[in-house]
XYZ file of N, CA, C and O in Angstrom:
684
model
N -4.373 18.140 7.857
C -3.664 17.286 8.780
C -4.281 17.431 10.160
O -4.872 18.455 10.504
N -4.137 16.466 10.864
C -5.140 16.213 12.258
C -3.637 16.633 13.005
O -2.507 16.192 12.795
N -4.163 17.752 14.035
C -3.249 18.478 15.220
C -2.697 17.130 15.864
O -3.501 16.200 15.796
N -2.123 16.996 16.153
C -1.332 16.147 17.613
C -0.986 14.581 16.593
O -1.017 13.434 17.038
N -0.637 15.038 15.005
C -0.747 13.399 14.302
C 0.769 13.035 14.168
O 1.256 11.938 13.892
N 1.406 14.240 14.434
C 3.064 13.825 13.905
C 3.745 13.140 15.586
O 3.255 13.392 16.687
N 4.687 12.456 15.380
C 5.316 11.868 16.760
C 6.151 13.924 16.923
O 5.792 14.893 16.253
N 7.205 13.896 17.979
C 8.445 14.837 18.008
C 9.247 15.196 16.428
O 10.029 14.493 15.789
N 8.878 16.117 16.225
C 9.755 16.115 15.130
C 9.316 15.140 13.733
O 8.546 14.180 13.769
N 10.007 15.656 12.555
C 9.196 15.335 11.331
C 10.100 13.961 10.925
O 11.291 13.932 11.234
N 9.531 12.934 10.284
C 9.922 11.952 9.800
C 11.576 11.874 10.044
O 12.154 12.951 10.191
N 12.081 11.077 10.075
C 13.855 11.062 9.846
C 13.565 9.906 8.997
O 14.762 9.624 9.033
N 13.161 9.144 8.396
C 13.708 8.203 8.054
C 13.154 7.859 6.195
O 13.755 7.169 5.372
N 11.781 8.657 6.001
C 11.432 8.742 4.536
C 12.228 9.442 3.929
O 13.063 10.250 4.334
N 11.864 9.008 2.620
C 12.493 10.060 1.672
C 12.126 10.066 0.561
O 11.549 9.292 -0.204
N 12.827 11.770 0.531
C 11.639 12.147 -0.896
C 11.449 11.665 -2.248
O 12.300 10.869 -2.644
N 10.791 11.885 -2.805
C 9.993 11.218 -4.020
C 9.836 12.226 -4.810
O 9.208 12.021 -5.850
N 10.435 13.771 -4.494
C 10.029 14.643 -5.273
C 8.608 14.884 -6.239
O 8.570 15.001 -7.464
N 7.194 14.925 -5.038
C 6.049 15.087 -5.699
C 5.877 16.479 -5.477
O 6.585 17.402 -5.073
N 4.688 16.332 -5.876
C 4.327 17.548 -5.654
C 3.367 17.605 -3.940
O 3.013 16.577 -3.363
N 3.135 18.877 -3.460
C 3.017 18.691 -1.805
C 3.358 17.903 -0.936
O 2.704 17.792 0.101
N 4.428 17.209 -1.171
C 4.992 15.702 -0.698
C 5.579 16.732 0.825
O 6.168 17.793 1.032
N 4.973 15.618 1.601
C 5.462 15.615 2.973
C 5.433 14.554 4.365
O 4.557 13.780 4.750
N 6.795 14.886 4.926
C 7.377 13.514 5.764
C 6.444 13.397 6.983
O 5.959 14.180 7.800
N 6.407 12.073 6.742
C 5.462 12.043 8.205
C 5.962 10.574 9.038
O 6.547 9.506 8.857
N 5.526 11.084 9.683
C 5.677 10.000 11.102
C 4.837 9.531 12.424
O 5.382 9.600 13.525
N 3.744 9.139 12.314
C 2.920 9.161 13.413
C 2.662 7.823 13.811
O 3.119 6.963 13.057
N 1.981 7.405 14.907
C 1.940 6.219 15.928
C 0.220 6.010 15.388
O -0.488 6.996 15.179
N -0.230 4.744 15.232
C -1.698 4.590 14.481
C -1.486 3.206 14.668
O -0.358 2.717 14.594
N -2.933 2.262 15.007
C -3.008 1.346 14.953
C -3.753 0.426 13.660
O -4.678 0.907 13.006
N -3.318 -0.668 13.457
C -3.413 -1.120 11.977
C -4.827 -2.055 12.286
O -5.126 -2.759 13.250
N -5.684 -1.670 10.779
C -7.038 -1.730 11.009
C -7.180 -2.622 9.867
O -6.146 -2.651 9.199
N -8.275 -3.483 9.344
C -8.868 -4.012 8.651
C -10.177 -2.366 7.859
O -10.814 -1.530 8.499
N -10.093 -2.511 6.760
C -10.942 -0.647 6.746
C -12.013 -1.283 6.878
O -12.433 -1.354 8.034
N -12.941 -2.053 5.635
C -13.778 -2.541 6.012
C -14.444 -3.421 7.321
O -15.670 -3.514 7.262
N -13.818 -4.049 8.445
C -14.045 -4.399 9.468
C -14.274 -2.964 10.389
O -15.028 -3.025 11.360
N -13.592 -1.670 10.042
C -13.566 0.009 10.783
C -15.546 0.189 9.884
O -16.643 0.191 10.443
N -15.391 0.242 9.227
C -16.307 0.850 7.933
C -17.942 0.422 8.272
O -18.857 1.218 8.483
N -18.021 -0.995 8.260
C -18.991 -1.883 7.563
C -18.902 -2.932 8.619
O -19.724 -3.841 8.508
N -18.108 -2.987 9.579
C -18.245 -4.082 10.815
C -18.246 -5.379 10.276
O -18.803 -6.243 10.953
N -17.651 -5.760 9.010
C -17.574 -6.660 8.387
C -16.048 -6.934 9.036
O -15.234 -6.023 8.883
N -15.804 -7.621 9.444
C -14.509 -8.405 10.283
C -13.807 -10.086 10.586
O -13.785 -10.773 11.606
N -13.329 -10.303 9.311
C -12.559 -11.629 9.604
C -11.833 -11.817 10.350
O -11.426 -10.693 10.645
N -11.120 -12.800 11.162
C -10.541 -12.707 12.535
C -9.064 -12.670 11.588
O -8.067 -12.301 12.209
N -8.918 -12.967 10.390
C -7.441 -12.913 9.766
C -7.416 -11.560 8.886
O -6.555 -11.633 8.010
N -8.060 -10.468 8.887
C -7.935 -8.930 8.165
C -8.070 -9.218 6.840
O -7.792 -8.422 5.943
N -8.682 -10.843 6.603
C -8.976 -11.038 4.757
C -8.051 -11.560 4.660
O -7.998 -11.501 3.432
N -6.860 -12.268 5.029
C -5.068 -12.480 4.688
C -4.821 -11.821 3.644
O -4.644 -12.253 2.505
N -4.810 -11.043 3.917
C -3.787 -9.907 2.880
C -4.518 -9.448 1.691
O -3.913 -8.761 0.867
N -6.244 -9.872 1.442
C -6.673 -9.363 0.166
C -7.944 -7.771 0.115
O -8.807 -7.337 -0.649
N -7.308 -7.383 1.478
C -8.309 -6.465 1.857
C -7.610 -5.357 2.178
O -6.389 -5.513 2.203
N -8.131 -4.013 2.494
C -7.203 -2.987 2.509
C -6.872 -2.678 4.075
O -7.587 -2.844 5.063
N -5.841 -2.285 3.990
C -5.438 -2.506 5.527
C -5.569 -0.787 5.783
O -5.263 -0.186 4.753
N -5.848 -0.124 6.609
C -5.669 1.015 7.352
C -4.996 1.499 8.487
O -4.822 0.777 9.469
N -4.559 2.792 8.427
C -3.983 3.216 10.319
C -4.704 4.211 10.580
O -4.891 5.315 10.070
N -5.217 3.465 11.754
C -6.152 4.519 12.724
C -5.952 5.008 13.828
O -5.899 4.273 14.814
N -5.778 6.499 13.938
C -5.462 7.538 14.992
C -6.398 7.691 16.349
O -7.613 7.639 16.542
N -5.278 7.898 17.172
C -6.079 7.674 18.560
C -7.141 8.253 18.430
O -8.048 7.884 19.177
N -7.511 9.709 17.138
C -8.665 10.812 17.308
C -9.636 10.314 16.066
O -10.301 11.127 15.423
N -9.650 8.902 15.797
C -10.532 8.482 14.975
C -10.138 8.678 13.187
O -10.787 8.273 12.223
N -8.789 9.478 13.218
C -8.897 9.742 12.005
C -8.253 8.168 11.380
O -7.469 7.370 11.892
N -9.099 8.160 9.836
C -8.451 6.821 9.397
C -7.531 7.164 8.153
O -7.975 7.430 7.036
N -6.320 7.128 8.463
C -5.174 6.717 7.115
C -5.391 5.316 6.396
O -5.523 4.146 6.754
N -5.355 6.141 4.999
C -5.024 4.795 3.901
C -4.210 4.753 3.182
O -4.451 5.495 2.230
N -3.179 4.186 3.089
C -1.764 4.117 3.145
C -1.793 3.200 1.574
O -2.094 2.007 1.548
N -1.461 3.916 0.446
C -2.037 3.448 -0.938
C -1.052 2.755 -1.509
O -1.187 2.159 -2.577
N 0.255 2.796 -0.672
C 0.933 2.058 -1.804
C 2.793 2.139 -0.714
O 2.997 2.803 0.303
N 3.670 1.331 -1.360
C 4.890 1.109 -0.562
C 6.252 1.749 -1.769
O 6.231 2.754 -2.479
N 6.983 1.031 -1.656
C 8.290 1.161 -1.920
C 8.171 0.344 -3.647
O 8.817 0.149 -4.676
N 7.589 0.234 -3.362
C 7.624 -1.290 -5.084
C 6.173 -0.561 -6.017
O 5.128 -0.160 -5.505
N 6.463 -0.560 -7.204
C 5.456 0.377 -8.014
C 4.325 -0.193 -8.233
O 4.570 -1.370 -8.498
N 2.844 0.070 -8.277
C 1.541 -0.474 -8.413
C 1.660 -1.360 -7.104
O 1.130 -2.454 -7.302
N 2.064 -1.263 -6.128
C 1.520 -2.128 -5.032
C 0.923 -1.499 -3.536
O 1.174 -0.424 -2.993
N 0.270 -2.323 -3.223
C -0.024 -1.483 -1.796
C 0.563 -2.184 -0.594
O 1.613 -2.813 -0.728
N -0.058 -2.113 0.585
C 0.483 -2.067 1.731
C 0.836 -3.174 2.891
O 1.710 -3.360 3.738
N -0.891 -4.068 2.219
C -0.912 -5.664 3.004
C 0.025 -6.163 3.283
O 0.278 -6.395 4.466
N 0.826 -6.484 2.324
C 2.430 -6.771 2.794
C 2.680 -6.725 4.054
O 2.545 -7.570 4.939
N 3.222 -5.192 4.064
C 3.952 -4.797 5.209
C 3.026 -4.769 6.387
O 3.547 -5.023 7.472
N 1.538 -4.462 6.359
C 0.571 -3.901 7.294
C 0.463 -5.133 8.340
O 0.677 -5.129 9.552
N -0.048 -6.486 7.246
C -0.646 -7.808 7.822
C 0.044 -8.174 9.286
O -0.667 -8.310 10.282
N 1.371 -8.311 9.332
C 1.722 -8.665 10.716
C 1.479 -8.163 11.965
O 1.658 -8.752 13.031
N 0.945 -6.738 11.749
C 1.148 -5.753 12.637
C -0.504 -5.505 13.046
O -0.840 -4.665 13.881
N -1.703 -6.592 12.139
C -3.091 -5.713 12.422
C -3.465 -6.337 13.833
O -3.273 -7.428 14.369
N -4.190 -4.951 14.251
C -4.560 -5.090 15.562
C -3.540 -4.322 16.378
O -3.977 -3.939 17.463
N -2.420 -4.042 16.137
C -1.221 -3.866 16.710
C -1.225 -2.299 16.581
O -1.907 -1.752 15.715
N -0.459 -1.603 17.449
C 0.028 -0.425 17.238
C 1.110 -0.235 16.623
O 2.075 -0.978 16.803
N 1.140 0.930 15.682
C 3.133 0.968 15.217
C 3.045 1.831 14.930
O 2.075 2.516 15.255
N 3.985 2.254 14.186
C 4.931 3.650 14.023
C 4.834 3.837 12.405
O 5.535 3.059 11.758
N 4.234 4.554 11.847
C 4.336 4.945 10.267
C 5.488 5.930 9.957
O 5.901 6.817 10.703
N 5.769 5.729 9.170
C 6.914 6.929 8.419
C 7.139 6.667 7.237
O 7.704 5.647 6.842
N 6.538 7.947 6.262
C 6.201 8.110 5.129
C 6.239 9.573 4.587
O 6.765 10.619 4.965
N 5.533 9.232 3.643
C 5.205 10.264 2.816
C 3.270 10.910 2.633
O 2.351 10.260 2.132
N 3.196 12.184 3.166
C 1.922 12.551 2.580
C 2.273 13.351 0.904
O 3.232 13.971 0.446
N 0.996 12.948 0.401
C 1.120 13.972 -0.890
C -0.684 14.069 -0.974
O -1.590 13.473 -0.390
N -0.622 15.225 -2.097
C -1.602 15.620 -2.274
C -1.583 16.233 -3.713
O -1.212 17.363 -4.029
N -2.140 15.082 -4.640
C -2.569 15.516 -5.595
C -3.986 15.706 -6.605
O -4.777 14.856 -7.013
N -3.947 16.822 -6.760
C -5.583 17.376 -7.585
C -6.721 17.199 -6.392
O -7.827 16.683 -6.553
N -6.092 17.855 -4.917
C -7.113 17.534 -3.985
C -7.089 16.589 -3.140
O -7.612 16.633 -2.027
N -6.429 15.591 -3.648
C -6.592 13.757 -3.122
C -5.509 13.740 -1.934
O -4.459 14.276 -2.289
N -5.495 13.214 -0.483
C -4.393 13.632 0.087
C -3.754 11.934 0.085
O -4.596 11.340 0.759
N -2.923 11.128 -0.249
C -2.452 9.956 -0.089
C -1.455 10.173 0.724
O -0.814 11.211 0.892
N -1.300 8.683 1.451
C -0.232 8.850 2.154
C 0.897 7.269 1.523
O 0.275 6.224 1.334
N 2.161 7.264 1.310
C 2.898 5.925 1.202
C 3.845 5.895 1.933
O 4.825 6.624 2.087
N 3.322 4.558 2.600
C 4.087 3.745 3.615
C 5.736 3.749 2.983
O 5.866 3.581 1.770
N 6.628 3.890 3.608
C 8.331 3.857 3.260
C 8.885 2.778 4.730
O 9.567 1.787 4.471
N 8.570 3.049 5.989
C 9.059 2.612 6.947
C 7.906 2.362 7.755
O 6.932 3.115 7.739
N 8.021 0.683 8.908
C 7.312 1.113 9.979
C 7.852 -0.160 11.284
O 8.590 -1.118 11.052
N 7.369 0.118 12.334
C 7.542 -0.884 13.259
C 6.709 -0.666 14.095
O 6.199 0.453 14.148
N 6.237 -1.948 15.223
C 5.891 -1.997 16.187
C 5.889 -1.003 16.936
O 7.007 -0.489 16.917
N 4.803 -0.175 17.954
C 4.987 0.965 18.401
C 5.207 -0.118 20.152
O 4.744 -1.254 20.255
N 5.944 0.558 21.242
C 6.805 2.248 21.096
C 7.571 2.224 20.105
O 7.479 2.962 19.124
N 8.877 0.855 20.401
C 10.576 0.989 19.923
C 10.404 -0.064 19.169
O 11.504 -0.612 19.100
N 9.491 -0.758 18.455
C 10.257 -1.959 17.763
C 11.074 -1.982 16.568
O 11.282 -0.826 16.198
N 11.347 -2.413 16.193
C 12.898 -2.537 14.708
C 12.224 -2.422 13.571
O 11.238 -2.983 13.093
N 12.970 -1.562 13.225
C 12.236 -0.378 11.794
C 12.730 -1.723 10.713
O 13.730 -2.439 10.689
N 11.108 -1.618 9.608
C 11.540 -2.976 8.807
C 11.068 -1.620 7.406
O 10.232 -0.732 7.572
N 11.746 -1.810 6.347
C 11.313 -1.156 5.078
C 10.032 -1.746 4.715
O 9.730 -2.925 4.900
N 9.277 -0.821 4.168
C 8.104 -1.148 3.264
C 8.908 -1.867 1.885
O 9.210 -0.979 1.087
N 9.232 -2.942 1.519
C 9.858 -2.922 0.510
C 9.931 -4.907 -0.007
O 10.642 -5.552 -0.777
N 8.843 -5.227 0.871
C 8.344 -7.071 1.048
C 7.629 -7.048 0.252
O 7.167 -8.177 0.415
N 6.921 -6.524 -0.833
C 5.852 -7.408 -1.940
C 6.362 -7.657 -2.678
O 5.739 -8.494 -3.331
N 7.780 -7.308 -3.313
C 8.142 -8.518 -4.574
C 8.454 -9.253 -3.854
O 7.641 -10.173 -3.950
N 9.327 -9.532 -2.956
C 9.731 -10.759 -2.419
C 8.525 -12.072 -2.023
O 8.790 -13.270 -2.130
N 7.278 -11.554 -1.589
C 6.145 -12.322 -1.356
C 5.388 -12.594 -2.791
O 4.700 -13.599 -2.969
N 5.543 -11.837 -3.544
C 4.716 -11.866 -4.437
C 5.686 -13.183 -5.476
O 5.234 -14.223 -5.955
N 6.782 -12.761 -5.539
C 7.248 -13.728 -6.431
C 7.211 -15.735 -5.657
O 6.988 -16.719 -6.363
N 7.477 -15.776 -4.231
C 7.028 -16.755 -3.471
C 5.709 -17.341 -4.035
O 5.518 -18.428 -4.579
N 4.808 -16.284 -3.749
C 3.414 -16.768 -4.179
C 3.436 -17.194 -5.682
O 3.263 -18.407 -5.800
N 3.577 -16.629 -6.683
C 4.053 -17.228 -7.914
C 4.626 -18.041 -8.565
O 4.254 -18.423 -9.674
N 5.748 -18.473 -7.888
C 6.760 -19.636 -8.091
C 7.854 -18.744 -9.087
O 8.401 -19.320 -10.028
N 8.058 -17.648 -8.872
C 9.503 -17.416 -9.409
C 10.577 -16.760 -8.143
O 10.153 -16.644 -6.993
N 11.767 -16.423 -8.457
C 12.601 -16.064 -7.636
C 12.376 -14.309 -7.664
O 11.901 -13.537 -8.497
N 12.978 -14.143 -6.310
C 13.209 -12.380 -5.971
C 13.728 -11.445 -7.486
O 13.155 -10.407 -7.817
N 14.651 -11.920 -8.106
C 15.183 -11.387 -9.226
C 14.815 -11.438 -10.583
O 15.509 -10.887 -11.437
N 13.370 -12.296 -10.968
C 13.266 -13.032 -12.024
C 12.945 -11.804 -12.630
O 12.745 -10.819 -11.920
N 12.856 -11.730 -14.104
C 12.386 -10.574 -14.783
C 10.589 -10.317 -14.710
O 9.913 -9.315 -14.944
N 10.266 -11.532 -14.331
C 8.460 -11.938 -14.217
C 8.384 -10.837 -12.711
O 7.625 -9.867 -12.706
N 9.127 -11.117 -11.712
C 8.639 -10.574 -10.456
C 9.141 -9.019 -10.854
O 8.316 -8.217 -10.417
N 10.140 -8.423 -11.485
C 10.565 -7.034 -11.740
C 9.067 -6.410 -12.237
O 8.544 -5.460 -11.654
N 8.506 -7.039 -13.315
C 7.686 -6.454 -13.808
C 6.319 -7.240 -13.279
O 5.395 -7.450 -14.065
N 6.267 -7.607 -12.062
C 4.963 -8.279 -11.804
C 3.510 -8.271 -11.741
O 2.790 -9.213 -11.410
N 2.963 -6.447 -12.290
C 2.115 -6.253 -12.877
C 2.128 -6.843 -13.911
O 0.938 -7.140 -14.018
N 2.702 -7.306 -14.916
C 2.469 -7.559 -16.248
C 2.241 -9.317 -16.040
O 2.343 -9.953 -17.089
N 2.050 -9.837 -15.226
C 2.595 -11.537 -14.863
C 1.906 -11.695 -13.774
O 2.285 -12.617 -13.052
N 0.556 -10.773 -13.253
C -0.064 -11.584 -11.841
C -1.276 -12.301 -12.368
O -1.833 -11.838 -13.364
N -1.599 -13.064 -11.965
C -3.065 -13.742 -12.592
C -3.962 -13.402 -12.094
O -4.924 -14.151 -12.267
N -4.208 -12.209 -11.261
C -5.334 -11.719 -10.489
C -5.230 -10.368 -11.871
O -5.962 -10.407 -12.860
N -4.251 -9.344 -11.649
C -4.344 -8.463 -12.514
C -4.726 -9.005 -13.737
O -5.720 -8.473 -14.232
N -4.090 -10.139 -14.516
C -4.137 -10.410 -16.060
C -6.086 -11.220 -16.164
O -6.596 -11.606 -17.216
N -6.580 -11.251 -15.160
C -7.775 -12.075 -14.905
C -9.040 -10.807 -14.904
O -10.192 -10.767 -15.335
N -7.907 -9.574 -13.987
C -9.274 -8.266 -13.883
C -9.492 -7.558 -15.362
O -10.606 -7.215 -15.758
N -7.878 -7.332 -16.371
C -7.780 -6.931 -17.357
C -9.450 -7.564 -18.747
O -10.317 -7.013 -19.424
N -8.875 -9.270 -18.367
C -10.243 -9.799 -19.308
C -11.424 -9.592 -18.977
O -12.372 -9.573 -19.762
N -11.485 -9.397 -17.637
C -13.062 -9.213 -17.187
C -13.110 -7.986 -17.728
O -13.862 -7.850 -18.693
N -12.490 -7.044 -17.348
C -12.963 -5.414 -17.231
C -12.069 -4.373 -18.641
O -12.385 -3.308 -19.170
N -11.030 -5.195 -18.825
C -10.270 -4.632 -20.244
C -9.305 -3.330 -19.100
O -9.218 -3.005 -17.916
N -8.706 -2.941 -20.563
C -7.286 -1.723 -19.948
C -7.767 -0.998 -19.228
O -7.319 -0.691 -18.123
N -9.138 -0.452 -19.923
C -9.213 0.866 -19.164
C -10.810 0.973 -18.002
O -11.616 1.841 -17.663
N -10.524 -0.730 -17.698
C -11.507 -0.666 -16.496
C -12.904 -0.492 -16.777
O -13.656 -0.437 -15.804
N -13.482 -0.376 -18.152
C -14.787 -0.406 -19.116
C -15.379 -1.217 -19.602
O -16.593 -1.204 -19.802
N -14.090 -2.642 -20.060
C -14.726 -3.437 -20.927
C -13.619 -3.452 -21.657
O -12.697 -2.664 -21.870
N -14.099 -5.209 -22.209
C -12.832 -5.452 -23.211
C -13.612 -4.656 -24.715
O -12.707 -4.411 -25.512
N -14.736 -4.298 -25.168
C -15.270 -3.583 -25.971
C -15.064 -2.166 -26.122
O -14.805 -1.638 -27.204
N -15.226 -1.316 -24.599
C -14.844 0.342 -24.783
C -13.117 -0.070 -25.328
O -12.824 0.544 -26.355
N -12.026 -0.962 -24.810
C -10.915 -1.093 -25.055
C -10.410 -1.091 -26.751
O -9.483 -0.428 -27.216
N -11.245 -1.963 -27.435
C -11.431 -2.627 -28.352
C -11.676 -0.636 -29.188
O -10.760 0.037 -29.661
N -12.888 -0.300 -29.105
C -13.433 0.569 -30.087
C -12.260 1.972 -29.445
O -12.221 2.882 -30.273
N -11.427 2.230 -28.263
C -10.714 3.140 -27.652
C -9.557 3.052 -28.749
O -9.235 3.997 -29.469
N -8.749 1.286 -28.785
C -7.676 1.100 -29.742
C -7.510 1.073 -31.123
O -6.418 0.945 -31.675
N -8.760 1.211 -31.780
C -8.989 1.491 -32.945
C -9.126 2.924 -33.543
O -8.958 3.246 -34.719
N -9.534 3.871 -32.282
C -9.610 5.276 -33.317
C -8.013 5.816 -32.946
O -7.571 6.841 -33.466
């Protein structure tokens, strides 16, 4: 952890997830495009939402914030309004087998702006789809996105090939 990264005092507003090294955090970071940080590759719109968004610390360090409140999703969601912007993270670090992740739970506009939940990609996601907030398609919307069900045929389950998949499900 980078000295001077937590605001006063530890998170108030995450909560736990019961991982393993799981810990509350709360720090002030401004929201980055990674690749535009990375590779100086920079759209004036952060990709609209198909690129990974980052928070970057006044001391250069860059957070990547892997995922929110809703399962298999990440952060664009919540990040997009805010890039370029300063705000307020409050989350969760964990660290597993080495790997340190951090997930977004809460954030707002930095200094004081109005704490919004990480908790907007089904609601956008089912918009973008044409079903409602509640449908059983958006509950399980890994199983029903046409980007995921599109990477599956290209690349198969296990990210190899629909062939390693094929000769994997047979033994």
């Amino acid at each position: 952890m980078t000295a001077g990264m937590f605001l006063a005092g530890t998170a108030q507003a995450a909560n736990s997830w019961g991982l393993p090294n799981e810990e509350t955090a709360r720090f002030e970071a401004k929201v980055v495009d990674v690749l535009c940080e990375l590779k100086d590759d920079c759209p004036t719109d952060g990709g609209a939402g198909r690129r990974q968004l980052g928070l970057l610390l006044d001391d250069g360090t860059l957070v990547l914030p892997v995922k929110n409140s809703t399962p298999f999703s990440g952060t664009q969601v919540e990040l997009l309004p805010f890039l370029g912007k300063k705000v307020v993270a409050d989350g969760l670090f964990m660290t597993n087998h080495g790997v340190r992740l951090f997930a977004l739970q809460f954030v707002r506009e930095a200094p004081d702006g109005e704490w919004r939940g990480a908790n907007r990609f089904l609601k956008a996601w089912a918009e973008n789809n044409g079903y409602t907030a509640d449908a059983k398609e958006t509950k399980q919307w890994f199983r029903h996105d046409p980007r995921v069900k599109a990477l599956i045929g290209e690349q198969g389950k296990l990210g190899l090939g629909p062939e390693a998949d094929k000769a994997f499900l047979e033994e």
